[in-house]
mmCIF file of C-alpha atoms in Angstrom:
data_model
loop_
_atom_site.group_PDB
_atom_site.id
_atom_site.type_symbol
_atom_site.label_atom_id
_atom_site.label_comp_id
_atom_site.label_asym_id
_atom_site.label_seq_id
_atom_site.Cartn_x
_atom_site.Cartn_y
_atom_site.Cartn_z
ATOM 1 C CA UNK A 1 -163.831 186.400 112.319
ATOM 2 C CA UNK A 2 -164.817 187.374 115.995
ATOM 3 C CA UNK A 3 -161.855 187.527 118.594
ATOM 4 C CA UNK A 4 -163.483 184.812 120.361
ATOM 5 C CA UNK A 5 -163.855 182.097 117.303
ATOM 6 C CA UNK A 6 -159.782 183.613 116.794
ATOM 7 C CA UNK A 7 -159.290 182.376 120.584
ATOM 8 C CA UNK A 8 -161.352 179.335 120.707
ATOM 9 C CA UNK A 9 -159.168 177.972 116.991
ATOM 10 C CA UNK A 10 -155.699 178.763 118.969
ATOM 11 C CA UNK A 11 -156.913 176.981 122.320
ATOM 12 C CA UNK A 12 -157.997 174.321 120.615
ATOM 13 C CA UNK A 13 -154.757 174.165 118.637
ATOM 14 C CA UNK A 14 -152.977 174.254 121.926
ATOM 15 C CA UNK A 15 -155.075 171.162 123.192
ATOM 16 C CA UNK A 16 -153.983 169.138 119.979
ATOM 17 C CA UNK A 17 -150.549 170.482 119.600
ATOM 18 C CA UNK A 18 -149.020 167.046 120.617
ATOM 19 C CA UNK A 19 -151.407 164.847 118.979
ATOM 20 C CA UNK A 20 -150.728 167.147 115.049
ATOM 21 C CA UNK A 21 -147.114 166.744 116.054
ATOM 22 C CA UNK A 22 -147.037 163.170 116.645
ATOM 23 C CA UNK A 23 -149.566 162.472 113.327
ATOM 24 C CA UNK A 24 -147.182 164.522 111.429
ATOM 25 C CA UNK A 25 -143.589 161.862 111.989
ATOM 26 C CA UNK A 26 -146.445 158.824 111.635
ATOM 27 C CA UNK A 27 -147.361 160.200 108.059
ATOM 28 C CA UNK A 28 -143.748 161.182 107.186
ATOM 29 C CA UNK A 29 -142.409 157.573 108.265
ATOM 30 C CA UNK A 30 -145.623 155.883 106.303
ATOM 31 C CA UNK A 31 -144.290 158.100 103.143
ATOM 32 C CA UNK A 32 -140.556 157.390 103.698
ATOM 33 C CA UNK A 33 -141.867 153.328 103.726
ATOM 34 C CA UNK A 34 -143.590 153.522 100.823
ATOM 35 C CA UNK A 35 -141.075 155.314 98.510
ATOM 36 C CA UNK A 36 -138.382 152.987 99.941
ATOM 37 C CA UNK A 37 -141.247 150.030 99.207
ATOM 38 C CA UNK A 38 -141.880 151.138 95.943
ATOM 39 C CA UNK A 39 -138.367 151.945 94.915
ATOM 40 C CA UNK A 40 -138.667 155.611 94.650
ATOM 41 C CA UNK A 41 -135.176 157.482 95.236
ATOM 42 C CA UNK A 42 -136.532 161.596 96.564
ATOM 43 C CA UNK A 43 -134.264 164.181 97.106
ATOM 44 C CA UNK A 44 -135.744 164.788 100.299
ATOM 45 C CA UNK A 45 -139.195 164.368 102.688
ATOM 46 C CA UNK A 46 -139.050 167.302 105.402
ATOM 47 C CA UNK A 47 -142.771 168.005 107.463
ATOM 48 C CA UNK A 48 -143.582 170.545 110.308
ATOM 49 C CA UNK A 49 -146.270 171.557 112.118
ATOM 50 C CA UNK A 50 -147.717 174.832 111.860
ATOM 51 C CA UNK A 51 -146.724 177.137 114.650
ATOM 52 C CA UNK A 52 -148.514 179.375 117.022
ATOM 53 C CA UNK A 53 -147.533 182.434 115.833
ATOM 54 C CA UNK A 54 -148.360 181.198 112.319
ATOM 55 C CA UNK A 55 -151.535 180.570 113.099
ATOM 56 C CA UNK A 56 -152.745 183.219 114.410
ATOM 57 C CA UNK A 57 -151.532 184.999 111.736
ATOM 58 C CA UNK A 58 -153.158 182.774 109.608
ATOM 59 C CA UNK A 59 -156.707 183.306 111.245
ATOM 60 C CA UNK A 60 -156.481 186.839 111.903
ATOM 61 C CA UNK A 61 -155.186 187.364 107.780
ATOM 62 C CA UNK A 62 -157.815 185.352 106.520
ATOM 63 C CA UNK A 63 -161.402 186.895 108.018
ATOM 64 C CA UNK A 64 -164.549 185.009 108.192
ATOM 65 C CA UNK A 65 -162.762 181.786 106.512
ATOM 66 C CA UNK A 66 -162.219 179.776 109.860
ATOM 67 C CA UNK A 67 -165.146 179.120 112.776
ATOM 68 C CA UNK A 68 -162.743 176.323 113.905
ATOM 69 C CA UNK A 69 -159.739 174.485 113.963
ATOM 70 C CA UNK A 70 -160.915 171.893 111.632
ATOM 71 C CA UNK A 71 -161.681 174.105 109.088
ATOM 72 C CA UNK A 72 -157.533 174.878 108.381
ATOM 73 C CA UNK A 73 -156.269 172.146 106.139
ATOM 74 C CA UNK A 74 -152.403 172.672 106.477
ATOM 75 C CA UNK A 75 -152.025 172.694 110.638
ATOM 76 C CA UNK A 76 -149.214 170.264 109.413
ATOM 77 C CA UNK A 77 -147.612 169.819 106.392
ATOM 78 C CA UNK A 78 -144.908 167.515 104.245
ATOM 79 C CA UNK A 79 -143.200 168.499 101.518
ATOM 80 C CA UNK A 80 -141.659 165.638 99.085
ATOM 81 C CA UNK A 81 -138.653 166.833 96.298
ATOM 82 C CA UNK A 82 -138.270 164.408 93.641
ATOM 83 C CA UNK A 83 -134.943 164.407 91.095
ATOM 84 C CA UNK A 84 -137.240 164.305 88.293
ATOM 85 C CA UNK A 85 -140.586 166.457 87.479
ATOM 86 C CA UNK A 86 -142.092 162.807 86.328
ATOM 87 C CA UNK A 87 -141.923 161.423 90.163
ATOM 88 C CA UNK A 88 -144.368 163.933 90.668
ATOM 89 C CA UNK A 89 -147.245 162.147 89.476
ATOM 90 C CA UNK A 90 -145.364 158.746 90.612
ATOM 91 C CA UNK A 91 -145.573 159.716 93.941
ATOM 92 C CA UNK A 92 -148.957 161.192 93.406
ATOM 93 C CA UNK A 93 -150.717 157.664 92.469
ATOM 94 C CA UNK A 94 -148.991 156.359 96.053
ATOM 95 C CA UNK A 95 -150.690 159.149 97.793
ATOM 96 C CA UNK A 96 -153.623 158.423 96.174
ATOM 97 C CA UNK A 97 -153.735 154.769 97.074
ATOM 98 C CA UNK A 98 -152.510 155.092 100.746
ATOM 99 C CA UNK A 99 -154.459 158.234 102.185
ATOM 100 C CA UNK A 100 -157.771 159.338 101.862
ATOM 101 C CA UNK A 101 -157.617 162.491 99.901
ATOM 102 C CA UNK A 102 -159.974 165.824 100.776
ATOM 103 C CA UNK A 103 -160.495 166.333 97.128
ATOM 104 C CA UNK A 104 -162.008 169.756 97.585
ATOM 105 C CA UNK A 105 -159.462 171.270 99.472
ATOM 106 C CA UNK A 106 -156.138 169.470 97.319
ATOM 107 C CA UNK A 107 -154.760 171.380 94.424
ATOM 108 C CA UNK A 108 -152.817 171.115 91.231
ATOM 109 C CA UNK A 109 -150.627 173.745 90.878
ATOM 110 C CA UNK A 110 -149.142 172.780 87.662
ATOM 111 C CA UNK A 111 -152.504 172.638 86.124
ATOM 112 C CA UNK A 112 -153.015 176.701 86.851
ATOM 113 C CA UNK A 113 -150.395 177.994 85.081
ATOM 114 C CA UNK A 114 -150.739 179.449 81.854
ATOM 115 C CA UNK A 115 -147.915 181.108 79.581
ATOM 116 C CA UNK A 116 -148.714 184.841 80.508
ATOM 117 C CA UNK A 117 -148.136 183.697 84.192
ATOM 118 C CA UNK A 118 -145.265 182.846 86.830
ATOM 119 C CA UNK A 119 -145.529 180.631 89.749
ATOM 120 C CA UNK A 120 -144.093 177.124 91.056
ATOM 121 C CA UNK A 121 -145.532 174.224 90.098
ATOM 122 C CA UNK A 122 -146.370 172.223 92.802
ATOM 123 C CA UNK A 123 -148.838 169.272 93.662
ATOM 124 C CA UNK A 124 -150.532 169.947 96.970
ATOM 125 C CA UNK A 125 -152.893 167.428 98.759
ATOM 126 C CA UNK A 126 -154.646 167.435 101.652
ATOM 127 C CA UNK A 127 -155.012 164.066 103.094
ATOM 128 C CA UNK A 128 -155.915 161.985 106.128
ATOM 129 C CA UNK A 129 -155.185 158.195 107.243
ATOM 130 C CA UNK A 130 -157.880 155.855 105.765
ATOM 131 C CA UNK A 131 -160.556 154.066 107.389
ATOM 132 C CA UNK A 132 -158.446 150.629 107.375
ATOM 133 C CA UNK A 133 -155.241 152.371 109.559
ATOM 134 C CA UNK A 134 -157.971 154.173 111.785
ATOM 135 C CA UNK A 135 -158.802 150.938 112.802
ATOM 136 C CA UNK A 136 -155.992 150.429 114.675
ATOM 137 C CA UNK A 137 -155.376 151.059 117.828
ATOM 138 C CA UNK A 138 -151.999 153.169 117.451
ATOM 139 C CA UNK A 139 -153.979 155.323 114.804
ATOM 140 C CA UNK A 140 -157.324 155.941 116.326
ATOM 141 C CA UNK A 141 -156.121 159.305 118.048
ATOM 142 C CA UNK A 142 -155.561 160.537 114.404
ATOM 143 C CA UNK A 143 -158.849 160.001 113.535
ATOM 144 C CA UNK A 144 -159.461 164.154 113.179
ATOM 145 C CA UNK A 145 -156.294 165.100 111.414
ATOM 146 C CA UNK A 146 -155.600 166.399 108.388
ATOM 147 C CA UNK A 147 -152.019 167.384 106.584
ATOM 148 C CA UNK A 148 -151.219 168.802 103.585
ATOM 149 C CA UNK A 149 -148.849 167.213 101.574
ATOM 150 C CA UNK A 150 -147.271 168.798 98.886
ATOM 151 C CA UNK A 151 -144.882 167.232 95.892
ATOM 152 C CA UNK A 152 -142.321 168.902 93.515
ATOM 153 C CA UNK A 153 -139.623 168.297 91.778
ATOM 154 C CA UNK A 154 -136.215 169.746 92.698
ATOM 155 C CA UNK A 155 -136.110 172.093 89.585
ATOM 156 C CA UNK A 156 -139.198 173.061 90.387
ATOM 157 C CA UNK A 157 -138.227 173.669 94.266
ATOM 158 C CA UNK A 158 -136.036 176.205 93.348
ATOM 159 C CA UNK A 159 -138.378 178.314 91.575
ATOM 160 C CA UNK A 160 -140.246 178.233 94.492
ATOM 161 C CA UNK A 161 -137.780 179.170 96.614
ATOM 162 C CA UNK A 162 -135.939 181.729 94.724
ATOM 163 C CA UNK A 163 -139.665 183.371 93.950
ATOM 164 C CA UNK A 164 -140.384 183.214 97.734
ATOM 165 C CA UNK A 165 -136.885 185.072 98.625
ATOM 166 C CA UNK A 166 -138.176 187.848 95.966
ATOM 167 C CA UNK A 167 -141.064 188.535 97.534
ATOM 168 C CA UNK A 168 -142.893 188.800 94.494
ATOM 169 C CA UNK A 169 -145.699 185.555 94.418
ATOM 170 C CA UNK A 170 -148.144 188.152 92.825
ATOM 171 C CA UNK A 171 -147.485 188.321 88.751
ATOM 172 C CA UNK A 172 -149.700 192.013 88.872
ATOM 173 C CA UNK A 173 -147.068 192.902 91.973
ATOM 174 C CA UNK A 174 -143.518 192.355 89.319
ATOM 175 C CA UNK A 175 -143.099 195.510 86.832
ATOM 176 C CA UNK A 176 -144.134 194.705 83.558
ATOM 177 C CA UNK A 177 -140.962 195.077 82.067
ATOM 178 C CA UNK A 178 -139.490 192.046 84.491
ATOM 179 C CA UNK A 179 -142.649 189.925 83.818
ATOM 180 C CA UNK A 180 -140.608 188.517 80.512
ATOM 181 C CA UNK A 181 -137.769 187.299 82.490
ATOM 182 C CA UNK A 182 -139.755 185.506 84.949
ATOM 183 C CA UNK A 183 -141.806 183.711 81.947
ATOM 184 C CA UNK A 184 -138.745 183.214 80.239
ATOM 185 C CA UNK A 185 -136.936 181.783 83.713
ATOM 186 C CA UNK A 186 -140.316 179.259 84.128
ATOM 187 C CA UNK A 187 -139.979 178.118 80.513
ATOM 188 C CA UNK A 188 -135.894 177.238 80.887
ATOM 189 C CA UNK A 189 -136.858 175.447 83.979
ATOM 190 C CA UNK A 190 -139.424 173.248 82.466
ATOM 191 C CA UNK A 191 -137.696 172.800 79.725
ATOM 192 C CA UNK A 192 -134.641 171.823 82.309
ATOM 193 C CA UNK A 193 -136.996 169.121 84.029
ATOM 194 C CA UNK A 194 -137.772 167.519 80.697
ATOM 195 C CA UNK A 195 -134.367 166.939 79.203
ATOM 196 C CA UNK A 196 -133.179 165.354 82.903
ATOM 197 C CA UNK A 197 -135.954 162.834 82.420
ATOM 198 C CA UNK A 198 -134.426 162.129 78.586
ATOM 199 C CA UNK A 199 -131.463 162.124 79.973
ATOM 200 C CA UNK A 200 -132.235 159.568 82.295
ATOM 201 C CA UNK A 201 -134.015 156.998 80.111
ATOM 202 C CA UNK A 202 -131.410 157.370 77.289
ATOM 203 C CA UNK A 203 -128.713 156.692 80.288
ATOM 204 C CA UNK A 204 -131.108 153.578 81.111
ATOM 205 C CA UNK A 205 -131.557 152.374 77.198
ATOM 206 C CA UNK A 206 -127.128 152.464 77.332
ATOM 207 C CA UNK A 207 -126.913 150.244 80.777
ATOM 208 C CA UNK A 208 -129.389 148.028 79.065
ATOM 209 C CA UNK A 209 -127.367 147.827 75.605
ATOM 210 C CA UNK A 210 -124.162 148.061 76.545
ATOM 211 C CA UNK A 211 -123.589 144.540 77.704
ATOM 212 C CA UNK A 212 -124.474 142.966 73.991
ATOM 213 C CA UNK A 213 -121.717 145.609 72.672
ATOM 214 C CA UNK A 214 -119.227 144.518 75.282
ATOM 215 C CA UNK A 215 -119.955 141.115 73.690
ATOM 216 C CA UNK A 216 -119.706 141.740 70.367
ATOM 217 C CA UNK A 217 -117.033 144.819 69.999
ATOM 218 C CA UNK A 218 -115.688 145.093 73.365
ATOM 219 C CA UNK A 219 -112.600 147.268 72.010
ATOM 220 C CA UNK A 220 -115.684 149.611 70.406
ATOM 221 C CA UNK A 221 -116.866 150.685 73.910
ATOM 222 C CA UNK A 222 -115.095 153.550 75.889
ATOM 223 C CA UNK A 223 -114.770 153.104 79.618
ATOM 224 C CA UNK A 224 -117.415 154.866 81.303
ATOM 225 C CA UNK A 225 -119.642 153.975 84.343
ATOM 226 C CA UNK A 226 -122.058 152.106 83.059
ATOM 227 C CA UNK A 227 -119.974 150.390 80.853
ATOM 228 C CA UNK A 228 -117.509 149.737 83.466
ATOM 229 C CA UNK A 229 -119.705 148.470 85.698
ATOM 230 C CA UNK A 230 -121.027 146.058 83.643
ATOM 231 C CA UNK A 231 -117.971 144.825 82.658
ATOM 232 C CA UNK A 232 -117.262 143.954 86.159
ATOM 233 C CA UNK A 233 -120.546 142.328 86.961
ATOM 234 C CA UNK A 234 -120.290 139.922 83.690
ATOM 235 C CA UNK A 235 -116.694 138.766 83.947
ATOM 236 C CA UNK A 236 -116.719 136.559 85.642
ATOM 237 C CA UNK A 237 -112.380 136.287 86.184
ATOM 238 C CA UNK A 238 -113.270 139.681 87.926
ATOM 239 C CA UNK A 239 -115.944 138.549 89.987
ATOM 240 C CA UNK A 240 -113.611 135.483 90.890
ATOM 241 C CA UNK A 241 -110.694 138.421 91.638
ATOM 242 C CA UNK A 242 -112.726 140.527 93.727
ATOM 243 C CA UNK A 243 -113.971 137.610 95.412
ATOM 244 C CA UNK A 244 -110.509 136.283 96.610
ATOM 245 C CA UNK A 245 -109.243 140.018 97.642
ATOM 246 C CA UNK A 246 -112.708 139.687 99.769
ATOM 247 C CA UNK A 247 -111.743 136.614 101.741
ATOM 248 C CA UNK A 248 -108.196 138.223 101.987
ATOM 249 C CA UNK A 249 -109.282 141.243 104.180
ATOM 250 C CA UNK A 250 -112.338 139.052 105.581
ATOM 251 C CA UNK A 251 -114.461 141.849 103.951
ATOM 252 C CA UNK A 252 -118.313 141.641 102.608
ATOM 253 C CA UNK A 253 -118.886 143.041 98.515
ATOM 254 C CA UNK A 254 -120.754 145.704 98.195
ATOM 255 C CA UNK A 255 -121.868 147.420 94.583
ATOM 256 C CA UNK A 256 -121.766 151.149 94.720
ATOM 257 C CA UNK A 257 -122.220 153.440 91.296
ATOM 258 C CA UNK A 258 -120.187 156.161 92.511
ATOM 259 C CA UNK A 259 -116.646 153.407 92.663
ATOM 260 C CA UNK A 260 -117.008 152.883 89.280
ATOM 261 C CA UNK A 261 -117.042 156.588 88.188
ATOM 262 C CA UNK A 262 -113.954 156.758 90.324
ATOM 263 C CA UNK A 263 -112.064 153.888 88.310
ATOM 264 C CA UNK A 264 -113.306 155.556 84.886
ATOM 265 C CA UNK A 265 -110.832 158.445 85.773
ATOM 266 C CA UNK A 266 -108.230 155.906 86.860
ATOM 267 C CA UNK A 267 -108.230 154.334 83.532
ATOM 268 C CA UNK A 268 -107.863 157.739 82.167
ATOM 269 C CA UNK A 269 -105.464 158.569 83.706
ATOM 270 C CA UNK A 270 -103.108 155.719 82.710
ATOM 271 C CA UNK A 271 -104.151 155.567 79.233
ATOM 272 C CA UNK A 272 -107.082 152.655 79.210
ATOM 273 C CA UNK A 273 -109.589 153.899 76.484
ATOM 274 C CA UNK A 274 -111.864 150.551 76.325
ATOM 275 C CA UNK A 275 -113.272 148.001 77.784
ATOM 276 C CA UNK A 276 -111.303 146.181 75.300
ATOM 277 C CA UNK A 277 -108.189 147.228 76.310
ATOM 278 C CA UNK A 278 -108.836 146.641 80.098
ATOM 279 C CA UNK A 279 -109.557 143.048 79.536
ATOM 280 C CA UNK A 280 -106.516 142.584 77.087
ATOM 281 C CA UNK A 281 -104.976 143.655 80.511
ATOM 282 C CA UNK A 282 -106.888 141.547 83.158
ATOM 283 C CA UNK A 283 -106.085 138.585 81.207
ATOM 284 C CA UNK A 284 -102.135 139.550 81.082
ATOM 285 C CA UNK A 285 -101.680 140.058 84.200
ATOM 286 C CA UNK A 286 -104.621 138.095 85.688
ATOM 287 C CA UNK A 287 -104.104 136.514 89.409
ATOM 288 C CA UNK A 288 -100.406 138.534 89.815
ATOM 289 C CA UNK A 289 -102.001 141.437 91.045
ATOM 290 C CA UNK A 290 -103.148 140.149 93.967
ATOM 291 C CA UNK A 291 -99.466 139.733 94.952
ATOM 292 C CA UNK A 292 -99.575 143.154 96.349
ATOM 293 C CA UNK A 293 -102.913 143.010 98.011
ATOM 294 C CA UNK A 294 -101.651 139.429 99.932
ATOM 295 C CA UNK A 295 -98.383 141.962 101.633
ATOM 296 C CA UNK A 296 -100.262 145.219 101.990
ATOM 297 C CA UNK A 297 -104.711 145.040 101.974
ATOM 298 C CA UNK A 298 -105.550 146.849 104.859
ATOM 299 C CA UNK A 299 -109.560 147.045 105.664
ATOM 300 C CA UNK A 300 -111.429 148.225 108.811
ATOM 301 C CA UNK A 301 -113.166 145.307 111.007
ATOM 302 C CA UNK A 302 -117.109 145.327 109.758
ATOM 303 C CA UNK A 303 -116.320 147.746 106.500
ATOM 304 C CA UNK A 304 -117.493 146.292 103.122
ATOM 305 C CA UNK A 305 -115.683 146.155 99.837
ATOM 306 C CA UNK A 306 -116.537 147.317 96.259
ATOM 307 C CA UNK A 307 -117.539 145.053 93.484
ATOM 308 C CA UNK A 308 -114.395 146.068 91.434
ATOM 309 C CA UNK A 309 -111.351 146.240 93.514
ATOM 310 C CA UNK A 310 -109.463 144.250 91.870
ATOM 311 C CA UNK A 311 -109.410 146.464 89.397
ATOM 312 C CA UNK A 312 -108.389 149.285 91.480
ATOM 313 C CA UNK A 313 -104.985 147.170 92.319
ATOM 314 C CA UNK A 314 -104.796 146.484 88.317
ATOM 315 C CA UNK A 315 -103.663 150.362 88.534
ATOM 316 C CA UNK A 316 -101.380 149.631 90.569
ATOM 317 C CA UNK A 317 -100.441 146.774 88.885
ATOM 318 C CA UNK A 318 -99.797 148.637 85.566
ATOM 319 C CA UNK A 319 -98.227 151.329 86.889
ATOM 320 C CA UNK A 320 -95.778 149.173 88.396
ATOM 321 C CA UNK A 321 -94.747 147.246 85.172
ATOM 322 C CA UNK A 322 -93.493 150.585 83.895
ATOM 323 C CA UNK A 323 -90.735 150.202 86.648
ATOM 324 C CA UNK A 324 -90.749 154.072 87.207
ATOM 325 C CA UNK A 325 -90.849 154.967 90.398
ATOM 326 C CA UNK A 326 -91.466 158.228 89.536
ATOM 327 C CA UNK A 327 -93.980 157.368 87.745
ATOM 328 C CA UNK A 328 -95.568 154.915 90.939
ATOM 329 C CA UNK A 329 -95.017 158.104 92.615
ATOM 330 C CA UNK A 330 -97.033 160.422 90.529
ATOM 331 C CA UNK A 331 -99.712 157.748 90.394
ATOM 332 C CA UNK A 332 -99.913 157.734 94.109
ATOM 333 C CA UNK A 333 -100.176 161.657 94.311
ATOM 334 C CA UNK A 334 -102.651 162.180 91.392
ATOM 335 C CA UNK A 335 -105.150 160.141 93.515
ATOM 336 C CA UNK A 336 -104.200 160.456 97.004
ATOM 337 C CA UNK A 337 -103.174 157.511 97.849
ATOM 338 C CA UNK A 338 -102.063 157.549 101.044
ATOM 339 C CA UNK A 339 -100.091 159.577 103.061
ATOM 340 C CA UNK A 340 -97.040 161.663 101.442
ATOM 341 C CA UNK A 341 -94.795 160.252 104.909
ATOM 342 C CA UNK A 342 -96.405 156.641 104.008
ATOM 343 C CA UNK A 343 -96.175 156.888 99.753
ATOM 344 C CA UNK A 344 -92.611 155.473 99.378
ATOM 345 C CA UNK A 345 -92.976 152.492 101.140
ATOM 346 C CA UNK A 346 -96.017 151.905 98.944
ATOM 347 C CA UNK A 347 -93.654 152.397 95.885
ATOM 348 C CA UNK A 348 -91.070 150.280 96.830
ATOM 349 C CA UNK A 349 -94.034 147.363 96.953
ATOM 350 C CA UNK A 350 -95.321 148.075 94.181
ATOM 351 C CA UNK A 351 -92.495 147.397 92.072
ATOM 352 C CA UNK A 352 -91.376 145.183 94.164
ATOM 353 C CA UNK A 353 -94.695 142.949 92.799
ATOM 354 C CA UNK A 354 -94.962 143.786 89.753
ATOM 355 C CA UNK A 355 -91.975 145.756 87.761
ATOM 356 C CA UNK A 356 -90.072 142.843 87.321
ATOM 357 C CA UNK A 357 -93.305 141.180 85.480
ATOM 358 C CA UNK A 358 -93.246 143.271 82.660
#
């Protein structure tokens, strides 16, 4: 490459600086919208835009390549990380169907990797708006951009990343007696990828069967998440509980995955194997546990509640019918629960509601 095509590509890139930069958050917001749109959960979306210095790097490395800015696909770039290698090609059919893809210059990474090799696998397109958002006014200024968007899965992103921090991306660069490990490192990592995505669809076939079994053999089904939370979205004397507490503290219901993991160790911890035995107990004790909640809810103004809360004063409720307060007490620090200055008031409520119930 002459200096002068080298200084004509990083004027012009100096020209269009603001225009790549602005193109760049447009396509990262479209992406975010159509994950969100489509239901996708990513680990993350992060873009950039090439800098100067990188550039001319880039143009200087790379002789005789470039006559002109256009002709350098990745002046901006996003990078998507799924949770699970299968996104990949998910996210890929999206890409497909929103962008106009520059088929000649996109690349399949995974499809270039063969068993005596090491490298990331990574799906890399180059893409620009279609015709149809070109149209519009707001996009029209776009109409010459390109960005390269490339799609991975987190397993895979750490390969990457770990490779890159090596500084060894050439297999013929690594001494042959390393070469194993790294083949043997890309197969455990693959292999990794796959069993998440088992693990995730045999999670999925449980939620799905686990309501019949709660049905049929409630005392047959350990307390777990997904269990759990089913148990609390089809009873409906729970719903009805949690639905009082929620007019008590004037407070919306919200459903959140990560409560109910924190009420299976609850359970555990006072005993409660099954779902079985946790409805023996909601029918015991029933509408008396919200005689502590009446005295003592507390909620922030405009702060939701969790589908389930009644459940979390059943603990206390339980705990309380053992009349120990040493036992309240231990309860209380185990989880917590509020402050140690603030704990024995808390006791004395407790079994104040419910030890004499027992």
């Amino acid at each position: 490459m002459t200096n002068q095509n080298s200084a004509d590509i990083i004027a012009k890139f100096d020209q269009v600086y603001p225009v790549y930069s602005d193109f760049t958050n447009v396509t990262e917001n479209l992406l975010k919208g159509i994950l969100q749109l489509k239901g996708i959960n990513v680990h993350s979306i992060t873009s950039r835009v090439k800098s100067r210095e990188s550039l001319k790097r880039k143009v200087h490395r790379e002789d005789d390549k470039y006559t002109k800015l256009e002709d350098i696909t990745d002046l901006a770039g996003i990078r998507i990380i799924t949770y699970f290698a299968d996104q990949v090609d998910l996210i890929a059919s999206f890409v497909e169907e929103e962008f106009e893809v520059d088929r000649s210059n996109s690349v399949d990474k995974r499809e270039l990797i063969d068993p005596e090799k090491f490298g990331y696998l990574s799906l890399h397109y180059v893409v620009k708006l279609p015709s149809f958002r070109l149209q519009l006014i707001e996009y029209q200024r776009f109409n010459d951009c390109k960005l390269e968007i490339q799609v991975r899965s987190i397993l895979q992103h750490t390969w990457a990343e770990i490779e890159h921090d090596l500084g060894y991306k050439n297999e013929h660069a690594v001494p042959r007696e390393i070469r194993r490990s790294f083949s043997r490192l890309a197969g455990l990592l693959e292999l990794a990828d796959e069993e998440f995505i088992k693990i995730r669809s045999n999670l999925a076939n449980y939620e799905a069967e686990v309501e019949a079994q709660i049905e049929k053999t409630p005392t047959t089904v350990l307390i777990n998440q997904a269990s759990l939370k089913t148990y609390v979205l089809k009873s409906q004397h729970i719903r009805e509980l949690d639905q009082k507490i929620s007019h008590i503290v004037n407070a919306d219901l919200e459903l959140k995955d990560r409560f109910f993991g924190y009420l299976t160790t609850v359970f555990s911890y006072l005993g409660v194997k099954t779902i079985g035995e946790l409805d023996e107990i909601v029918q015991d004790i029933g509408d008396d546990l919200l005689n502590f909640p009446r005295n003592g809810l507390k909620n922030k103004q405009g702060e939701k509640i969790n589908w389930g809360t009644s459940l979390f004063y059943l603990a206390y409720a339980i705990v309380g019918r053992r009349g120990s307060p040493k036992q309240v007490a231990d309860y209380l620090e185990h989880f917590k629960i509020e402050t140690p200055e603030s704990r024995q008031e808390l006791i004395q409520q407790i079994l104040a509601a419910y030890s004499s119930k027992s």
